[in-house]
Coordinates of C-alpha atoms and ligand atoms in Angstrom, one line a residue:
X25 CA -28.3 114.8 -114.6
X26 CA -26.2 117.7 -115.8
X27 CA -22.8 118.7 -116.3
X28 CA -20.9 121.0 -118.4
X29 CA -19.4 118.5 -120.2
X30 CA -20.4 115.1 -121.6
X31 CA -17.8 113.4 -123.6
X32 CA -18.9 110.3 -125.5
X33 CA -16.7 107.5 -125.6
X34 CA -13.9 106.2 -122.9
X35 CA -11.4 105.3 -125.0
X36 CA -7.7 107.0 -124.9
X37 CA -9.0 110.4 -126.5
X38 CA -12.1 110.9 -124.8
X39 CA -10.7 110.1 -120.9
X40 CA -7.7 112.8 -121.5
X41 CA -10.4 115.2 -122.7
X42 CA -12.5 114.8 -119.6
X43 CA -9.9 114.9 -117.5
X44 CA -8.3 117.9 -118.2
X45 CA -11.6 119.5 -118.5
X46 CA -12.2 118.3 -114.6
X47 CA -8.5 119.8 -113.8
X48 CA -9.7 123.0 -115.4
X49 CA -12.8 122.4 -113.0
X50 CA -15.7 121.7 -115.0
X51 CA -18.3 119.0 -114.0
X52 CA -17.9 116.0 -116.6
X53 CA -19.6 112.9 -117.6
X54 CA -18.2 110.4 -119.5
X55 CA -20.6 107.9 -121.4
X56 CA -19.2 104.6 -122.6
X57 CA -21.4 101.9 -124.7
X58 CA -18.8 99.3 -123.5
X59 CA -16.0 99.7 -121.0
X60 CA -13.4 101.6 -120.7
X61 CA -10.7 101.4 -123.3
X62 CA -12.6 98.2 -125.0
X63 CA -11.8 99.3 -128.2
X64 CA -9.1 100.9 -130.1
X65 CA -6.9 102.0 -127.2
X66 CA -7.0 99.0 -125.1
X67 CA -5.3 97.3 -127.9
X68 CA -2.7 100.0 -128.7
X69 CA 0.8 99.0 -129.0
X70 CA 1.5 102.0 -126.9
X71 CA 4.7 103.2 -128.8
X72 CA 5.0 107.2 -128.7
X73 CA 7.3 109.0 -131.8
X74 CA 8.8 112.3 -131.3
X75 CA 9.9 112.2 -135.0
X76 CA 6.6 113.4 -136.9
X77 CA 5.2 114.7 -140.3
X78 CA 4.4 118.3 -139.3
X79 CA 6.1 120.8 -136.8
X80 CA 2.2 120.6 -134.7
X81 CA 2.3 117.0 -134.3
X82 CA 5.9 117.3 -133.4
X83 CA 5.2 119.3 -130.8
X84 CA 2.0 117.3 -129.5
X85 CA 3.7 114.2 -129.7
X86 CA 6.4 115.7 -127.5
X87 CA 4.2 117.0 -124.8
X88 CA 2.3 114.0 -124.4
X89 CA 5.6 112.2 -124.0
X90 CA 6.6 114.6 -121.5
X91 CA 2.7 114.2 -120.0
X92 CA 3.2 110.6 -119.9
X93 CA 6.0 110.6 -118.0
X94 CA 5.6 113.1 -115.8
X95 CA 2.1 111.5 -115.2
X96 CA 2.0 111.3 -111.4
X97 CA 3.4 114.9 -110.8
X98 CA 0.2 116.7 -112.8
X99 CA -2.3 113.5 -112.4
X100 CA -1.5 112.6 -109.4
X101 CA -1.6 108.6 -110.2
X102 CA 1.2 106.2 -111.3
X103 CA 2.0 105.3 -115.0
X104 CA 4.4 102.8 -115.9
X105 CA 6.5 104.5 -119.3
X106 CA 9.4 102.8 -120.5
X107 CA 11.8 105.3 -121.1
X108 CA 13.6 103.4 -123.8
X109 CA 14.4 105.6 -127.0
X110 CA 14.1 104.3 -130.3
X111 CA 16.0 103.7 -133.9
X112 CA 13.8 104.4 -136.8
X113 CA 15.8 101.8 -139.4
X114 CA 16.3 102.7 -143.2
X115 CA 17.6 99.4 -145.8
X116 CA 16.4 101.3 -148.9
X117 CA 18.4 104.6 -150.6
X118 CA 14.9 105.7 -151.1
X119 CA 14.1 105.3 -147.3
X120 CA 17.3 106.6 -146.3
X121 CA 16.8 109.8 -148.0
X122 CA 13.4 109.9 -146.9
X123 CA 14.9 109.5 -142.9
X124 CA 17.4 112.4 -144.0
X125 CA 14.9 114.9 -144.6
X126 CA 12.8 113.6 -141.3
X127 CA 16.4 114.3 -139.2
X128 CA 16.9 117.6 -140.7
X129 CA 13.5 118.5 -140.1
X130 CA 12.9 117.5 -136.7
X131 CA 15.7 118.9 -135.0
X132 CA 14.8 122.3 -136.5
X133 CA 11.6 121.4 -134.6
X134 CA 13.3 120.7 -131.7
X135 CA 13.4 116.7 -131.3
X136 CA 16.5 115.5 -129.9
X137 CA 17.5 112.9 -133.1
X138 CA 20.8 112.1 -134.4
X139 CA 21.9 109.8 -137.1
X140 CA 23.5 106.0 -135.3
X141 CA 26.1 104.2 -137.1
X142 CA 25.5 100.5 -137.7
X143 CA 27.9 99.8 -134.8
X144 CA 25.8 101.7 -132.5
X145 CA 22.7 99.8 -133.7
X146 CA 23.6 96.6 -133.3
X147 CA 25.1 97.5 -129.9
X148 CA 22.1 98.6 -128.7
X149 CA 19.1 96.9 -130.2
X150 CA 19.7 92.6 -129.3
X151 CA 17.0 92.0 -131.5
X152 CA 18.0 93.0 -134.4
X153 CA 21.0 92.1 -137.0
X154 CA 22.2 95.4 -139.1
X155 CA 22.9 93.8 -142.5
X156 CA 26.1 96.5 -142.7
X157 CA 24.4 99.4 -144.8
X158 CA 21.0 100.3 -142.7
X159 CA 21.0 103.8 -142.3
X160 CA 19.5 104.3 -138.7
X161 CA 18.4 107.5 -136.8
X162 CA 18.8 107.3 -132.8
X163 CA 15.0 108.8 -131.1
X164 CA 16.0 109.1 -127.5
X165 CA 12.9 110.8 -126.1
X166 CA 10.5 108.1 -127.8
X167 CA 8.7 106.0 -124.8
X168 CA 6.5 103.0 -124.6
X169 CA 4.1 101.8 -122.2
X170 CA 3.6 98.0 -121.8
X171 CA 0.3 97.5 -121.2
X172 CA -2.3 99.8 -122.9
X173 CA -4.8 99.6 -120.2
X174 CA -2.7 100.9 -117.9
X175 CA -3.0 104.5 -119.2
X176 CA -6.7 104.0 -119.4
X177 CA -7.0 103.2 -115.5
X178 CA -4.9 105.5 -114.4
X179 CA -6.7 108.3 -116.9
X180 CA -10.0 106.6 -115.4
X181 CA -9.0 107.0 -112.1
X182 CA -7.9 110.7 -111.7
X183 CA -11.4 111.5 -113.7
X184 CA -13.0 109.7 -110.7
X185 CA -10.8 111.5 -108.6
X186 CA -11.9 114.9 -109.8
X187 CA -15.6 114.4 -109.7
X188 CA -16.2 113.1 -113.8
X189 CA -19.2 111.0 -113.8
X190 CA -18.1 107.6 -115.6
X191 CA -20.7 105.4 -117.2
X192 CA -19.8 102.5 -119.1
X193 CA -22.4 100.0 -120.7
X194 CA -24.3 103.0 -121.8
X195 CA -24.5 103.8 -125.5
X196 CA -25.3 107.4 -126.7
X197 CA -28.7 107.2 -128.9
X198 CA -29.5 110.8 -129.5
X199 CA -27.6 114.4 -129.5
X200 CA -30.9 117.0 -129.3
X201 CA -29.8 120.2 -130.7
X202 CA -32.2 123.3 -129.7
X203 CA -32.4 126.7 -131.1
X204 CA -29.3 125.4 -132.9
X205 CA -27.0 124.9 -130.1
X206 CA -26.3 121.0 -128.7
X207 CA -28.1 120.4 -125.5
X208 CA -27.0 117.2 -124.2
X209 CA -27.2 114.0 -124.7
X210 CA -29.8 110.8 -124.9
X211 CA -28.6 107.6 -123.6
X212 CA -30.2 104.2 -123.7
X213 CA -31.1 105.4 -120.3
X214 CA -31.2 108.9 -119.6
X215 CA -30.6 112.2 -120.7
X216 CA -27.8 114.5 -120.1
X217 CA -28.2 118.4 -120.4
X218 CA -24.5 119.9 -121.0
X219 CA -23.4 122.4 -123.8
X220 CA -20.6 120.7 -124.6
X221 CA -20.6 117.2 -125.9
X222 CA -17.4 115.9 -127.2
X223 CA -17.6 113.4 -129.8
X224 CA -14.6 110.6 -129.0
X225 CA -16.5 107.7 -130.4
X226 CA -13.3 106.3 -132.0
X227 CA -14.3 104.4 -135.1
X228 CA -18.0 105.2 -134.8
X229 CA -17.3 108.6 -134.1
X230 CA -19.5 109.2 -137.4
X231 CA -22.5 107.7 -136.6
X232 CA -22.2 109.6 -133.3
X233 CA -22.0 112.8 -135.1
X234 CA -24.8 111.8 -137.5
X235 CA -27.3 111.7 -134.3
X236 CA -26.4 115.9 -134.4
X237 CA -26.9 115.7 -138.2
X238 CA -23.5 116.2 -138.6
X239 CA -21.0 114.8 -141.0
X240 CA -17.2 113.8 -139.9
X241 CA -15.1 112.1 -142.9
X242 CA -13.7 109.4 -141.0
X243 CA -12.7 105.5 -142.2
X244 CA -12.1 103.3 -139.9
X245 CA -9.4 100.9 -141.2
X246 CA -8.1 97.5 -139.3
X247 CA -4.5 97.5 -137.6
X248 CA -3.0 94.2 -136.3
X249 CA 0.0 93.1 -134.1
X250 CA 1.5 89.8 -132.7
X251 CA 3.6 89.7 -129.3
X252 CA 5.9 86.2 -129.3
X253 CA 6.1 84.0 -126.3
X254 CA 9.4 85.2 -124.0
X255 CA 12.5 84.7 -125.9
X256 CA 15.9 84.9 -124.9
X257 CA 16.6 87.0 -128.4
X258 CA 15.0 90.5 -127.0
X259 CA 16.3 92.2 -123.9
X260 CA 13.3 93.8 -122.1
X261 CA 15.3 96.9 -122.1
X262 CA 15.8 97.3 -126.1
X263 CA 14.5 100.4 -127.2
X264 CA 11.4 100.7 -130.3
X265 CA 13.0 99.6 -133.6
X266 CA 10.4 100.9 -136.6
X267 CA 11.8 99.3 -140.2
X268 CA 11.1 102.6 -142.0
X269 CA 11.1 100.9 -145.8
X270 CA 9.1 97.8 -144.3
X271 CA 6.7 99.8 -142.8
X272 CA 7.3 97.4 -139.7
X273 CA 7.3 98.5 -136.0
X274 CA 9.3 96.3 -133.2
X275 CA 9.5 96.5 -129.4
X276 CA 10.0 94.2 -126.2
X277 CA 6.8 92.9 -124.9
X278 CA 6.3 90.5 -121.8
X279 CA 10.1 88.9 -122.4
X280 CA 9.0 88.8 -125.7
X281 CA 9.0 90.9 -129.1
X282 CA 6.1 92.6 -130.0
X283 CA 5.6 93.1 -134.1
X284 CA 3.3 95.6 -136.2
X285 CA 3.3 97.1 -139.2
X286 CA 1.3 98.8 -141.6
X287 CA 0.5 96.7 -144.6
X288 CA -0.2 98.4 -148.1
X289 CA -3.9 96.4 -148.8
X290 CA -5.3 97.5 -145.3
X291 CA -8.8 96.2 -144.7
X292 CA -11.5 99.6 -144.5
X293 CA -14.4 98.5 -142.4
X294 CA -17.7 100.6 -142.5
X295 CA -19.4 100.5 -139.5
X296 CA -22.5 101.5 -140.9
X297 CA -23.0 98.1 -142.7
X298 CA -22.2 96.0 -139.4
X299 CA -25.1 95.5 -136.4
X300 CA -25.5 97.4 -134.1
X301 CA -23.8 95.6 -131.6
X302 CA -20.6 95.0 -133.5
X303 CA -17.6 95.6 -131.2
X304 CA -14.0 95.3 -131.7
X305 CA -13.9 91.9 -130.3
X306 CA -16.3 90.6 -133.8
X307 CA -13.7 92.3 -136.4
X308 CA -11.6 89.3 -138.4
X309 CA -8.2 89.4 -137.9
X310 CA -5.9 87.5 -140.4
X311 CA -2.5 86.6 -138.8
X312 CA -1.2 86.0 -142.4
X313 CA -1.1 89.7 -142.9
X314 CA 1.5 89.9 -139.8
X315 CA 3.5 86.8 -141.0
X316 CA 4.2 89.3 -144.3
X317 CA 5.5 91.9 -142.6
X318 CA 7.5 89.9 -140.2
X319 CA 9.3 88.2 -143.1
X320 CA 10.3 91.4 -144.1
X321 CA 12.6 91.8 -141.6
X322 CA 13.2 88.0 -141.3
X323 CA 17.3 88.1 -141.5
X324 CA 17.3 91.7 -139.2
X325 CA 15.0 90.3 -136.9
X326 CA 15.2 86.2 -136.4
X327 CA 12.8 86.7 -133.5
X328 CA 10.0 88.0 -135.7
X329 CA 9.4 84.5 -137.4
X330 CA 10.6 82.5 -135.2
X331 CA 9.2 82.8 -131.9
X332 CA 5.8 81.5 -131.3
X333 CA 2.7 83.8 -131.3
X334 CA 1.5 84.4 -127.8
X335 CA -0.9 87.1 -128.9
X336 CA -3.0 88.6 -131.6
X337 CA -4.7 91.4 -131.4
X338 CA -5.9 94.0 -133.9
X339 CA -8.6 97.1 -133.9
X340 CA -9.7 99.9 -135.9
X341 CA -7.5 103.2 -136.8
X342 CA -9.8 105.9 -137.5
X343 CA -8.2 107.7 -140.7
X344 CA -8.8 111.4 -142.1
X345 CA -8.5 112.1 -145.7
X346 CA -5.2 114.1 -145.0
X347 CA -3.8 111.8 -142.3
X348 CA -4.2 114.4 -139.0
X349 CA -6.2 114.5 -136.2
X350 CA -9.8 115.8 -136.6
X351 CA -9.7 118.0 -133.0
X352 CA -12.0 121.1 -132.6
X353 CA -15.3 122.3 -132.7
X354 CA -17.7 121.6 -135.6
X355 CA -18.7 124.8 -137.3
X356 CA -22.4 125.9 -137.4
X357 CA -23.0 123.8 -134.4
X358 CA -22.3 124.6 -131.5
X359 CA -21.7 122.9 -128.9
X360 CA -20.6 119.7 -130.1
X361 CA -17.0 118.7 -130.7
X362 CA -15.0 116.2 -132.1
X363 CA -11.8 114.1 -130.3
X364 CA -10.6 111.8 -133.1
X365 CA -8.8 111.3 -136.5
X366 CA -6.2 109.2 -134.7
X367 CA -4.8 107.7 -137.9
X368 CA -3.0 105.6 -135.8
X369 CA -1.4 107.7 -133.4
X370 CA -4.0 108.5 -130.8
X371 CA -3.0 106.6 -128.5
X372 CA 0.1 108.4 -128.1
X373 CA -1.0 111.7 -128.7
X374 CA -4.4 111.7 -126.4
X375 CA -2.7 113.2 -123.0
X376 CA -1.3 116.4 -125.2
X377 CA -4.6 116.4 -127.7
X378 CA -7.1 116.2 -124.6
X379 CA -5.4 118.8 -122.8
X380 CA -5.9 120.8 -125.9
X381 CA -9.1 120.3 -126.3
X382 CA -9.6 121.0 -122.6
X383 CA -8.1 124.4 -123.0
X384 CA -10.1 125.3 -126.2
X385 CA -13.4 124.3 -124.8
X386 CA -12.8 126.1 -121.2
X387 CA -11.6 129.4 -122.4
X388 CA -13.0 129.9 -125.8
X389 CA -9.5 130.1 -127.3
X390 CA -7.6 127.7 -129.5
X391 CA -4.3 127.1 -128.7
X392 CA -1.8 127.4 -131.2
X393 CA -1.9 125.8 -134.3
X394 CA -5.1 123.8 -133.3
X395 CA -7.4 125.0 -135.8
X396 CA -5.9 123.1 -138.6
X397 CA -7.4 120.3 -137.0
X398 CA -10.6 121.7 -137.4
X399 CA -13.3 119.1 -138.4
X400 CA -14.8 121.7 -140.9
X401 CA -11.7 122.0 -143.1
X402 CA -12.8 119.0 -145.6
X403 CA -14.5 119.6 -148.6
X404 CA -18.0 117.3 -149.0
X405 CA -16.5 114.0 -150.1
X406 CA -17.9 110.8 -151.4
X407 CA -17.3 107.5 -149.4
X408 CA -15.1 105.8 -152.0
X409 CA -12.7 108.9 -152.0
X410 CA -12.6 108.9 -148.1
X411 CA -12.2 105.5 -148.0
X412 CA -9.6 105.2 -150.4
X413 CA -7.9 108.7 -148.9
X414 CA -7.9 106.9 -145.6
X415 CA -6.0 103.6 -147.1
X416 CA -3.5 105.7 -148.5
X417 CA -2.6 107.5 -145.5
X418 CA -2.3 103.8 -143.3
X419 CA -0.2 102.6 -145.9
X420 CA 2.3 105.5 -145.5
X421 CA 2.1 105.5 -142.0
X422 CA 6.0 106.1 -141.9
X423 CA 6.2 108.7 -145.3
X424 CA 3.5 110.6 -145.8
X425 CA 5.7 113.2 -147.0
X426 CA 4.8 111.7 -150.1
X427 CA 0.7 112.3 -149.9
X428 CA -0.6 112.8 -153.3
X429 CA -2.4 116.5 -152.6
X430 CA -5.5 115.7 -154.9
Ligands
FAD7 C1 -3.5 97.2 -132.8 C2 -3.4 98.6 -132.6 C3 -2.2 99.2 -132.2 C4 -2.1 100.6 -132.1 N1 -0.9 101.1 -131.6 C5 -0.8 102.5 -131.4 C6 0.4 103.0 -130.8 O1 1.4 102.3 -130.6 N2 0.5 104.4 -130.6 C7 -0.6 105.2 -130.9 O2 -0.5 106.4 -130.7 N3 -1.8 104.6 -131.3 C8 -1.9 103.3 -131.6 N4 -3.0 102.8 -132.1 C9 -4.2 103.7 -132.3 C10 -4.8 104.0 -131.0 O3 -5.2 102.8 -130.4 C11 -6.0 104.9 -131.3 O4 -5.6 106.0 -132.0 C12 -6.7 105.4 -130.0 O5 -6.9 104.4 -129.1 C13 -8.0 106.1 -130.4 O6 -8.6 106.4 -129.1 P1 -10.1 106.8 -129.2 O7 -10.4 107.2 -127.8 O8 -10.4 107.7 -130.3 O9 -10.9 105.4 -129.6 P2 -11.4 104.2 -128.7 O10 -10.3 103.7 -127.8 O11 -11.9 103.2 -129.7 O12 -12.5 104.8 -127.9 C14 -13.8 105.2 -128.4 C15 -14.9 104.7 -127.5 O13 -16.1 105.2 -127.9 C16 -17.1 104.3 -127.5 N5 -18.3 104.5 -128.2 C17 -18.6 104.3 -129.6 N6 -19.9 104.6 -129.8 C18 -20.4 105.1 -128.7 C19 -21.7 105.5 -128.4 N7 -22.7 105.6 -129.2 N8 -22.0 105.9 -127.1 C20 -21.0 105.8 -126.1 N9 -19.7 105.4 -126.4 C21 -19.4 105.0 -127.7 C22 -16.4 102.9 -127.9 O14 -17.1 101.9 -127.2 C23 -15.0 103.2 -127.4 O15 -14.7 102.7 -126.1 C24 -3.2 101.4 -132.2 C25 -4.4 100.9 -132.6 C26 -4.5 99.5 -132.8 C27 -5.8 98.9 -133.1

């Protein structure tokens, strides 16, 4: 079999990549060791933030919002999007200065954001109880979409649509490289001749990059969340709520709330030293983790502790050493490129990152800004540094304005 693109994974970032490389007319095959969206994106809380670190993520995050919704018109296939809005929520001076800079800075980027008095909060969130001096910043263009999977069919199904070649239950084993140029790919069953191989392995996009001899500094970290049983305390048409000083992010989920958050001890988990089987259904969750973060918000948020747990789920985030994507061809090889560096927002960012991608592997030209999301731009470093890089960037999922620069 050949095709001009093989793209190995089917999560979130690999399906977006090999569709708009179908739109764009290329032949595609899609090789998945599990099934489709099985891992990290199946399992996304499927929030999407207009208000981001960077004026380039800005404006990604924005276009996939717009891609999302406008799904049917360009894909041709349904997508449920809840077009909710959302408050990011300051109780700190610390934090409120921090959400200051963030409005000052995305609206010169575009985003429509505007500061939202207490009043205006508690009007409009029923799940949450302003304590008086929360400082609150009003997000209407941020979205949701309820159930993860559902952006994984409908991705899966215009891919089908076009022509892409989908195989799922069929791990990648080998990438051969001749005269110095990627040739294909070796599965447990076949080979697959193509130029281009796209690396969207999620967490084990490194390993998959190691078959070409290449190294990607990625850590794969754990992220959890809880949804409660329905409760009468949320509305179903509340908008997001993210507790900027609690690190905490809140939104209604099957008449219930769902609660996440990004705890400052995250959990790194090396691939390399599990079996070869490992999947995200084998990693340990710990609901105690969530229970902390939820009593955080305890007297905001009553619904947080005290509705029941109907679900608990958790996956890996695959985290850079400078907290942004890792998007782009890998320098002196190529051929072979790399969909990943999610750091916890790939979900939300795959329809505007694969069309990207798309356009940079079909034409031979980068679209703006994308190189600085080149996988080549990190220096050689050791795995406790990437590692411990990669913790530090989860933990300040919501101010990383603060990144130390060593
Ligand atoms: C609990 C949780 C909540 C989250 N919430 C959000 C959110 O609200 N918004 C957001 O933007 N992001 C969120 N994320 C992050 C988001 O899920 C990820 O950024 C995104 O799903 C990454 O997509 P991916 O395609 O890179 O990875 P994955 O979905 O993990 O897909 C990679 C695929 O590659 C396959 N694969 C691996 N090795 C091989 C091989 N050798 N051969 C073939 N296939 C292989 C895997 O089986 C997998 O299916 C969340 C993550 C978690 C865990």
């Amino acid at each position: 079999m050949d095709a001009d693109v093989v793209v190995i994974g089917a999560g979130a970032l690999g399906l977006s990549t090999a569709l708009h490389c179908a739109m764009s007319g290329r032949s595609v095959a899609v090789v998945e060791r599990q099934t489709a969206g099985s891992q990290a994106s199946g399992r996304a809380a499927g929030l999407f933030k207009s208000v981001q670190a960077d004026e380039l993520r800005t404006r990604l995050a924005r276009r996939s919002i717009t891609k999302a919704v406008t799904f049917a018109d360009w894909a041709g296939l349904p997508l449920a999007v809840a077009s909710c809005g959302s408050f990011l929520i300051a109780r700190t001076p610390q934090h409120r200065q921090y959400l200051e800079h963030e409005l000052a800075q995305s609206q010169r980027w575009g985003v429509d954001v505007r500061e939202a008095t207490p009043a205006r909060l508690a009007e409009r969130l029923s799940y949450y109880r302003p304590a008086g001096d929360d400082y609150a910043l009003w997000c209407p263009e941020d979205v949701y979409i309820e159930e993860p999977m559902s952006l994984i069919e409908s991705c899966l199904a215009a891919c089908r649509r076009l022509g892409a070649a989908v195989a799922e239950h069929e791990p990648v084993i080998g990438i051969p490289v001749t005269a110095g140029r990627v040739a294909g790919v070796e599965t447990e069953r076949r080979s697959i001749s193509a130029p281009v191989v796209v690396d969207a392995a999620g967490g084990w996009v490194r390993q998959v990059a190691e078959l070409a001899g290449v190294s990607v500094p990625l850590a794969p970290v754990r992220h959890q969340l809880l949804i409660t049983g329905p409760t009468a305390q949320v509305d179903p048409d509340d908008p997001i709520a993210r507790v900027v000083d609690a690190a905490v992010y809140l939104r209604p989920a099957r008449g219930g709330l769902m609660v996440g958050g990004f705890e400052p001890d995250p959990l790194p988990v090396d691939l390399r030293e599990q079996s070869v089987s490992f999947s995200t259904d084998d990693l340990p969750l710990d609901l105690g983790v969530l229970r902390r973060m939820a009593d955080q918000v305890a007297a905001e948020v009553p619904a947080a502790v005290t509705a029941p747990v109907a679900e608990h789920r958790g996956g890996l985030f695959t985290m850079s050493p400078d907290g942004r994507f890792v998007a782009g061809p890998v320098p002196d090889l190529p051929g072979l490129w790399v969909a990943s560096g999610c750091n916890g927002s790939g979900f939300s960012s795959s329809l505007a990152l694969g069309e990207a991608l798309a356009s940079w592997i079909t034409t031979g030209a980068p679209p703006p800004g994308m190189e600085a999301f080149s996988p080549g731009r990190f220096a050689p470093l050791p795995d406790d540094a990437l590692v411990s890089r990669g913790l530090w960037q989860y933990a300040h999922y919501y101010d990383p304005v603060l990144a130390p620069t060593a």
